[in-house]
Coordinates of N, CA and C and ligand atoms in Angstrom, one line a residue:
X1 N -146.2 27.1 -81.4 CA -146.2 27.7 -80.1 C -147.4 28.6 -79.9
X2 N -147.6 28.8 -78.6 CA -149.0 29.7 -78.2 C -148.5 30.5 -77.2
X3 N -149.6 31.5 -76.7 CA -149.6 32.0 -75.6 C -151.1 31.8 -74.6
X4 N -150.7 31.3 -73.9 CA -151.3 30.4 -72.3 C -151.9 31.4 -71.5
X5 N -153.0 31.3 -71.3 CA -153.3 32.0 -69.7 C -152.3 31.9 -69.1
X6 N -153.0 33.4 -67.8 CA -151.7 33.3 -66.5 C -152.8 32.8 -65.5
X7 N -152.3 31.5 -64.8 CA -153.1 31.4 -64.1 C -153.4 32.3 -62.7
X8 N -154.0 32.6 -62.3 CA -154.1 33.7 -61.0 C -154.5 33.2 -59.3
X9 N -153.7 33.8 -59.1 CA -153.9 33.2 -57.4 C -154.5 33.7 -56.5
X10 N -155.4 32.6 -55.9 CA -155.3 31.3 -55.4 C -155.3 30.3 -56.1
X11 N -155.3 30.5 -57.3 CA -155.4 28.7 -57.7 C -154.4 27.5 -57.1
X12 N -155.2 26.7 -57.2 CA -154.8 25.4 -56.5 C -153.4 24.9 -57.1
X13 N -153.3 25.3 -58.7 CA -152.5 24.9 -59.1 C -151.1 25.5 -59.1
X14 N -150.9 26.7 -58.5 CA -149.9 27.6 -57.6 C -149.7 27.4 -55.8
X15 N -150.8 26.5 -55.8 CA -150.3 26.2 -54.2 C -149.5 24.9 -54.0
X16 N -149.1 23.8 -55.0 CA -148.5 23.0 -54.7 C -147.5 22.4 -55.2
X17 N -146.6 21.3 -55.0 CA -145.1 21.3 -55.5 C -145.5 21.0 -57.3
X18 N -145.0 21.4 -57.7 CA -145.2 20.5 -58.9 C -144.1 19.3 -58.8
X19 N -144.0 18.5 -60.1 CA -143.7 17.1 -60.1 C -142.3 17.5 -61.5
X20 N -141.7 16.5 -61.0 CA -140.3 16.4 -62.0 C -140.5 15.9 -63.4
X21 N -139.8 16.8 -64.1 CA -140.0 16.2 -65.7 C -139.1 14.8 -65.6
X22 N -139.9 13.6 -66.1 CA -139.1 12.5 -66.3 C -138.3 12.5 -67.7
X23 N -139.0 13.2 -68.6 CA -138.4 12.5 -70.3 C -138.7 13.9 -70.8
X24 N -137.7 14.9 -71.4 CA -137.5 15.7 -72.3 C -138.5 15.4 -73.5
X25 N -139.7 15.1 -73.8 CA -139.9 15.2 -75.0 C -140.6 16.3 -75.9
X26 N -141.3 15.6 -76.6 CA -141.8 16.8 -77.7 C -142.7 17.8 -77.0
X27 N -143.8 16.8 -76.1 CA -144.8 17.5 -75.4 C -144.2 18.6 -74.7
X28 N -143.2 18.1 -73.8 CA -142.5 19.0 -72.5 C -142.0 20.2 -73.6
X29 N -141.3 19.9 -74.7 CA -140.1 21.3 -75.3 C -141.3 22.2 -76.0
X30 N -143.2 21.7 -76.0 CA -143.6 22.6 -76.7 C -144.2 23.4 -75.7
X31 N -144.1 22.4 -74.4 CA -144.8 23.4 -73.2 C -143.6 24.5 -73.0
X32 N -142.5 24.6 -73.1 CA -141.3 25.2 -73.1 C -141.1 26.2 -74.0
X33 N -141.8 26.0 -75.1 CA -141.8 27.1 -76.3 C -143.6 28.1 -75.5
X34 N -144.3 27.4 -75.5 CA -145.7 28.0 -75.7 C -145.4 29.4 -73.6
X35 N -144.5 28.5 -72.9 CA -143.9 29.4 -71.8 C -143.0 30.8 -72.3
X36 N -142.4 30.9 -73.4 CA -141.6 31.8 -73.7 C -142.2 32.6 -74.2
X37 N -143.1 31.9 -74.7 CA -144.3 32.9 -75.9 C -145.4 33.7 -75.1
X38 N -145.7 33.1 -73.9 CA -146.2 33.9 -72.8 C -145.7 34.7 -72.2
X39 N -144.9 34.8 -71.5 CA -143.8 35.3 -70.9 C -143.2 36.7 -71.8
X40 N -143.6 36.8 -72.8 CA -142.8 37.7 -73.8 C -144.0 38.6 -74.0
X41 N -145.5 38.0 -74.3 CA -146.5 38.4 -74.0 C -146.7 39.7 -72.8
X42 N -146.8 39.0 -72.3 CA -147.3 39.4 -70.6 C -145.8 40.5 -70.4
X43 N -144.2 40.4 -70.8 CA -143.9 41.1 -70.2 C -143.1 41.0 -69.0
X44 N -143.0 39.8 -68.7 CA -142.6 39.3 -67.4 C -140.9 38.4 -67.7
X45 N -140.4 38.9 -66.6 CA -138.7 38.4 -66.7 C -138.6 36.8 -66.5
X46 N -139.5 36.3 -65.9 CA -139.4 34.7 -65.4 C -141.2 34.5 -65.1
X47 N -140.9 33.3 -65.7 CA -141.9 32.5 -65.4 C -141.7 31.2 -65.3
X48 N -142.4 30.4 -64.0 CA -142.8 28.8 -64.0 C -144.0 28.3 -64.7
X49 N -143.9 27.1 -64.9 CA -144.8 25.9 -65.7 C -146.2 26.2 -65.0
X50 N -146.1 25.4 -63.7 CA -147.7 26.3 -63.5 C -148.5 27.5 -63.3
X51 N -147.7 28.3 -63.3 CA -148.3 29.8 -64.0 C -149.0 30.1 -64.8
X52 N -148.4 28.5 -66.1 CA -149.9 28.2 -67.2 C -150.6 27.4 -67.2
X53 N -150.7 26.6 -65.1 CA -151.8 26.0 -65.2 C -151.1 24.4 -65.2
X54 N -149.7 24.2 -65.5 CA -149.5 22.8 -65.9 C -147.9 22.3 -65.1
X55 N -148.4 21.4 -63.8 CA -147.8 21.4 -62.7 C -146.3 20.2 -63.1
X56 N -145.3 21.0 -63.8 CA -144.5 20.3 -64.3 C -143.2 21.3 -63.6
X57 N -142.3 21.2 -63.1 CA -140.8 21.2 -62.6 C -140.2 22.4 -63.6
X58 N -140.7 23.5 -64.2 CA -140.1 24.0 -65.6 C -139.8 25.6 -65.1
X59 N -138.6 26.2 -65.2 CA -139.0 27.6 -65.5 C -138.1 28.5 -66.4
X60 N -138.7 29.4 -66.9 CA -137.9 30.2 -67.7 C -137.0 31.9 -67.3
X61 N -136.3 32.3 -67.3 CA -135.6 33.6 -66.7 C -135.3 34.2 -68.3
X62 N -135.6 35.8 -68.3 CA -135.1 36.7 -69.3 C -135.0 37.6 -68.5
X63 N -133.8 38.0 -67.9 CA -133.7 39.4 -67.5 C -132.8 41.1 -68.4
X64 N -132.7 40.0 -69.6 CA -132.0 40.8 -70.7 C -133.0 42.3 -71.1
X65 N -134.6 42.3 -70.6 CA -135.5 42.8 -71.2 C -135.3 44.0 -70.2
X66 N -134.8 44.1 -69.4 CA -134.4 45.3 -68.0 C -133.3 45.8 -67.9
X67 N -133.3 47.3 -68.0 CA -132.0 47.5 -68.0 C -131.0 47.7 -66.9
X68 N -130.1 47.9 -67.1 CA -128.9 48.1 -65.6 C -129.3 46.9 -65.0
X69 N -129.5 45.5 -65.4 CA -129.2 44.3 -64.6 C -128.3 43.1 -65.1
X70 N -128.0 42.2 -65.2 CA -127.0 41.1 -66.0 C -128.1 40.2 -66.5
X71 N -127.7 40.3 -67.8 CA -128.9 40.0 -68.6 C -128.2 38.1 -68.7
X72 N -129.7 37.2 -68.2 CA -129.5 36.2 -68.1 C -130.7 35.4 -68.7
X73 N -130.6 34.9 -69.3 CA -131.7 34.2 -70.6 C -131.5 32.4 -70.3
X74 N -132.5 32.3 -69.5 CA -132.3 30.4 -69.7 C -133.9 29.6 -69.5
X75 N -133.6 28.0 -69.5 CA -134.9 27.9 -69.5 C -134.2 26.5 -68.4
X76 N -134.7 26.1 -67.3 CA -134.6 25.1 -66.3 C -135.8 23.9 -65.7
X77 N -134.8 22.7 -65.9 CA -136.0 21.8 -66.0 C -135.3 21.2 -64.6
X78 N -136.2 20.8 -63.3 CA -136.1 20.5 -62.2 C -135.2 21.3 -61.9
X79 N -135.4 22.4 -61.5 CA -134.1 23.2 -60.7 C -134.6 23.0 -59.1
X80 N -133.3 22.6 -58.7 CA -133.0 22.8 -57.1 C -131.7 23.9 -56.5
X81 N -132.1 24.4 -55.8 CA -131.2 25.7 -55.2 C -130.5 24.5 -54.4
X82 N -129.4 24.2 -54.4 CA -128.2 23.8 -53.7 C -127.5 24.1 -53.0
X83 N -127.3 25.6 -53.0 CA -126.7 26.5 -51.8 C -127.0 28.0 -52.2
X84 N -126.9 28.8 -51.1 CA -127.2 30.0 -51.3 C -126.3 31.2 -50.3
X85 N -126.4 32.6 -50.5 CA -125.4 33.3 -49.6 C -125.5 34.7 -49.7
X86 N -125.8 35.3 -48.8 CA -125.4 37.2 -48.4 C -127.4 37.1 -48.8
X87 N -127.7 38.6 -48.7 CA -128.9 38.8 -48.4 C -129.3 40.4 -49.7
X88 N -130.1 40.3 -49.9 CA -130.8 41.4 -51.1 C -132.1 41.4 -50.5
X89 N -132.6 43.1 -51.2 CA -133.9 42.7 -51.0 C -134.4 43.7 -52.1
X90 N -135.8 43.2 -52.8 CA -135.9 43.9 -53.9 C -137.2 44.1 -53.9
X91 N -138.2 45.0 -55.3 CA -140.0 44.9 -55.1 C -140.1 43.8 -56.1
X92 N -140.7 42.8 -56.1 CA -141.4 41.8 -56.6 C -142.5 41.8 -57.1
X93 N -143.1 41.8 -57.9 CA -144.2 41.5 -58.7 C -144.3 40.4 -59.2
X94 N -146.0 39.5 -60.0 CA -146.1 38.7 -60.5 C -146.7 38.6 -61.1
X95 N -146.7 37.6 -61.9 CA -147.6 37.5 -63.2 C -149.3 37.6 -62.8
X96 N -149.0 36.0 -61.8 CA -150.1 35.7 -61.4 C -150.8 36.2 -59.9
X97 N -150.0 37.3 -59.6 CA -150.5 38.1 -58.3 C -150.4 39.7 -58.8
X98 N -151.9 39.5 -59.5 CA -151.6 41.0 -60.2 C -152.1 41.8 -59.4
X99 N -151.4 43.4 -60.0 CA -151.8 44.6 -58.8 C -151.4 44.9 -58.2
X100 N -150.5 44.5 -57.8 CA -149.5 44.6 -55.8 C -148.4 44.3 -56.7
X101 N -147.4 44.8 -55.5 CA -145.9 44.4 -55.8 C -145.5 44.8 -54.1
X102 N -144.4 44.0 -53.5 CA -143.7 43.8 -52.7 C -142.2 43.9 -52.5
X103 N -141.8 44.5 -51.3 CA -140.3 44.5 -50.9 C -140.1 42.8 -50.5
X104 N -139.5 41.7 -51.1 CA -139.1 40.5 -50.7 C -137.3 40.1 -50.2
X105 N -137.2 40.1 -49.4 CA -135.9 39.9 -48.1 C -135.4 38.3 -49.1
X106 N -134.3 38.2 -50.1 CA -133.8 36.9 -50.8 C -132.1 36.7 -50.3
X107 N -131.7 35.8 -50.7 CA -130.3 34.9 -51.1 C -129.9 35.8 -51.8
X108 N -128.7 36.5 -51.7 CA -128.0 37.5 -53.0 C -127.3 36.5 -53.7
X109 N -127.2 35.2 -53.1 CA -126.1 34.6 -54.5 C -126.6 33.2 -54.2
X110 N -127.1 32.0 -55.6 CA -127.2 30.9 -55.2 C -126.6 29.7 -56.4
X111 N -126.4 28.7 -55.8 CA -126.5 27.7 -56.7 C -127.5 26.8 -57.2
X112 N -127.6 26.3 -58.2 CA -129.0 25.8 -58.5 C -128.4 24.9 -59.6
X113 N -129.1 23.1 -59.4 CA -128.6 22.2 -60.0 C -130.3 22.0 -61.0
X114 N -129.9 21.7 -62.1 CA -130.8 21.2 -63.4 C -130.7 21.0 -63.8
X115 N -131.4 20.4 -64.9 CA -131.5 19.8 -66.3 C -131.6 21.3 -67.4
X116 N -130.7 21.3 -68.3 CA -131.5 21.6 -69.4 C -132.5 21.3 -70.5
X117 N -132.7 22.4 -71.4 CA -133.7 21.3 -72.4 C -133.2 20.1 -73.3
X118 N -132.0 20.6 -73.6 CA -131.4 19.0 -74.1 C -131.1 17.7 -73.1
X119 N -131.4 18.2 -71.6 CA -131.4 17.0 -71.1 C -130.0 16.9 -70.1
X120 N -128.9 17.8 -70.0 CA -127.6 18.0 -69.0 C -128.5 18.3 -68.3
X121 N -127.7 17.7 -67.3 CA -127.6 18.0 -65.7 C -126.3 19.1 -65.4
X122 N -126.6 20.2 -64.9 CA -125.6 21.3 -65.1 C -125.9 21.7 -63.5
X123 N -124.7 22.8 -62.9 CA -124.8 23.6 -62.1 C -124.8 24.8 -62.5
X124 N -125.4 25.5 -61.7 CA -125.2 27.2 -62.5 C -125.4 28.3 -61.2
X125 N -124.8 29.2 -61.3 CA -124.8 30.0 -60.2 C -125.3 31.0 -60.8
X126 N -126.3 31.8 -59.8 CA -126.8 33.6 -59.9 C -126.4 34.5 -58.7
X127 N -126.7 35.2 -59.6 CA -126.1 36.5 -58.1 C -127.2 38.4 -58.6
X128 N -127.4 38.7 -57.8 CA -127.9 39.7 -57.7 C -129.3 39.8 -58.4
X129 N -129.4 40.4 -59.6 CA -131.1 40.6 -59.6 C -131.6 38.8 -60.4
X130 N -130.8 38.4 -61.1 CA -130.5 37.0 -62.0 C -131.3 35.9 -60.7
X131 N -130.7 36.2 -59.7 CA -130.8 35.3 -58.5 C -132.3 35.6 -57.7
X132 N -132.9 36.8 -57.4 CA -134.1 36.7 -57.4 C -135.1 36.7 -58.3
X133 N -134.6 36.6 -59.3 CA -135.9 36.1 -60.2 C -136.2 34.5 -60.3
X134 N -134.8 34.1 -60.4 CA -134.7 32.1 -60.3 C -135.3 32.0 -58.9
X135 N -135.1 32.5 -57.5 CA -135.7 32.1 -56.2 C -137.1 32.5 -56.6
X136 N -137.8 33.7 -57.0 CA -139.0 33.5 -57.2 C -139.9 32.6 -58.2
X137 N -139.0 31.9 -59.2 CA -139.8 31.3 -60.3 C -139.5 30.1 -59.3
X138 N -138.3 29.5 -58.6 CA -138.2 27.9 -57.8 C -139.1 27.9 -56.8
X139 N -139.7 29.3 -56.3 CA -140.8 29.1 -55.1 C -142.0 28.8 -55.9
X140 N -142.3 29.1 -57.0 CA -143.4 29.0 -57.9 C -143.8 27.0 -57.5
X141 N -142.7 26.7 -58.5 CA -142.5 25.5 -58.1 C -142.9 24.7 -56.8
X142 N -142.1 25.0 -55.9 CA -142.7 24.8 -55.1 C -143.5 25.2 -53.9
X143 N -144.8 25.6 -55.3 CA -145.7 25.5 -54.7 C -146.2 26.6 -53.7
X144 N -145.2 27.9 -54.1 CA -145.7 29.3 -52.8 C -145.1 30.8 -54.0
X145 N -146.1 31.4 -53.2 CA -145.8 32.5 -54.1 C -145.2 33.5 -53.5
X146 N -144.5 34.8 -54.0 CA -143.8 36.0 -53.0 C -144.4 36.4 -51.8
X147 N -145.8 36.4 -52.0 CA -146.4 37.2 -50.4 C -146.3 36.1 -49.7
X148 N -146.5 35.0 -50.0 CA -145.7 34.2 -48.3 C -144.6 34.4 -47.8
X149 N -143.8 35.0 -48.4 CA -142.2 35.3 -47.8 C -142.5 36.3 -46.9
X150 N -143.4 37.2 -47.0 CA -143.8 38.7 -46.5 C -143.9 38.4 -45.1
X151 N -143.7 39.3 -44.1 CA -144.3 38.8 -42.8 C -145.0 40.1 -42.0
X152 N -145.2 40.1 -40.8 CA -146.4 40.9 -40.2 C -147.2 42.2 -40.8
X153 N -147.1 43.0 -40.6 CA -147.8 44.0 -41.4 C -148.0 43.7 -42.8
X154 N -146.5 43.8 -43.0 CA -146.1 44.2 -44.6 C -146.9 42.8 -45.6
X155 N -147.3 42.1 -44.8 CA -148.0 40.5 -45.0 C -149.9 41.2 -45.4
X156 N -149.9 41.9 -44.3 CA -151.2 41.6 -44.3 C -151.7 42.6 -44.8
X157 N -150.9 43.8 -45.4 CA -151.5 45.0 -46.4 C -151.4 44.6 -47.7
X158 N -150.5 43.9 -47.8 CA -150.0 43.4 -48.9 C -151.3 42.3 -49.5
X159 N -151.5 41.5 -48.4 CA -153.1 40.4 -48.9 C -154.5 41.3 -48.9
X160 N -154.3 42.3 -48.0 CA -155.4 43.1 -48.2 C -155.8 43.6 -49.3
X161 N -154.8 44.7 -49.8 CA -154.7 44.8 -51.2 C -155.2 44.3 -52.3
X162 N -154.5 43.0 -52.4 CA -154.7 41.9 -53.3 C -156.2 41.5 -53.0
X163 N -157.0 41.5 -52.1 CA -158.0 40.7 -52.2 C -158.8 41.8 -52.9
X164 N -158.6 43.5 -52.5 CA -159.7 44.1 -53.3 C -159.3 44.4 -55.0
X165 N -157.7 44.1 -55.4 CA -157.3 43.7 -56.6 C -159.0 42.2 -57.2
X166 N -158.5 41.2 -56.6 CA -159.1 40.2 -56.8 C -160.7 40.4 -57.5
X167 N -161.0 41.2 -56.3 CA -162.8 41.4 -56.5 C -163.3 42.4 -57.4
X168 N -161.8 43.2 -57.8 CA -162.3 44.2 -59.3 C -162.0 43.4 -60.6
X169 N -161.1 42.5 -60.4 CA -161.2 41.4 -61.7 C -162.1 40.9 -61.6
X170 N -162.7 40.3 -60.5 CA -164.4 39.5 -60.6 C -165.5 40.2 -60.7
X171 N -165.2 41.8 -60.9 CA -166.6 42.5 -60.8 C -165.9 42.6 -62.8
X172 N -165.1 42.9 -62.9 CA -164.9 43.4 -64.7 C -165.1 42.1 -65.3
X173 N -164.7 40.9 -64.8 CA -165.0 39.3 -65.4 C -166.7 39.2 -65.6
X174 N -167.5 39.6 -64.5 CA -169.1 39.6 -64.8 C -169.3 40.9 -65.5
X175 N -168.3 41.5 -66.0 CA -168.9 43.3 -67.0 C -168.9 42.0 -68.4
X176 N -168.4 41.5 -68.4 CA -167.7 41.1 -69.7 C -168.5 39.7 -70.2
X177 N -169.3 39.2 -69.0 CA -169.5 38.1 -69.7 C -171.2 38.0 -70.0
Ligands
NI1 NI1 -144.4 34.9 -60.0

């Protein structure tokens, strides 16, 4: 197992759906391991597959590493939200939207149907903080990240921000090379 860049956004490869795992194999369970090993890295409670770049249906949740929340540890292959209910709202941060963090308006309770890594097809329900980390790692997925949820202002200080984040990692990227 490894630990993977975080890919950073805009990349292209955060703006689109990714694609469904057809066959659990070796390849997929090491991309599954080399995601945990990042993820543990970096510090972060949930992460998706293309986060390291590689547009595959995948994501992982540890929120056991935070305290005062219901510590939920899983790893989800094609997860779809099935139903959802009541309303939370919490600050959000991301791996790959570094610098900023956001108040994001979510689902307090949802269902979500997947595969595990052995290959069941399961239901599983979250609720409270469990639940906004799976809706931000299934937006991953498809293909959008937390500041699109944002809206008027709080949208546009929020991208403001981020863009002069952006241009001090490209001014330390040319210190460095
Ligand atoms: Ni994220």
């Amino acid at each position: 197992m490894a630990i993977r860049d975080i890919v950073i956004y805009p990349a292209d490869v955060l703006k689109k759906p990714t694609r469904n795992v057809e066959d659990i194999n070796d390849e997929i369970l090491q991309i599954i391991g080399d995601m945990w090993d990042t993820m543990y890295e970096k510090e972060g409670v949930g992460l998706a597959c293309n986060q390291i770049g590689i547009d595959y249906s995948i994501v992982i949740v540890d929120t056991s590493v935070k305290e005062g929340v219901q510590p939920v540890r899983i790893t989800l292959i094609n997860p779809q939200i099935i139903a959802s209910e009541g309303k939370q709202t919490y600050k959000e941060a991301c791996l790959s939207v570094p610098g900023i963090s956001a108040e994001v308006e979510r689902a307090y309770w949802i269902k979500v149907k997947a595969l595990t890594p052995k290959g069941q097809e399961e239901i599983f329900e979250f609720e409270g903080f469990p639940a906004v980390v799976l809706q931000h790692e299934i937006d991953h997925l498809n293909g959008k990240v937390y500041l699109e949820r944002l809206k008027g202002l709080k949208k546009r200080l929020a991208l403001d921000k981020y863009k002069k984040v952006l241009r001090q990692l490209e001014r330390a990227k040319k210190k460095n090379s």
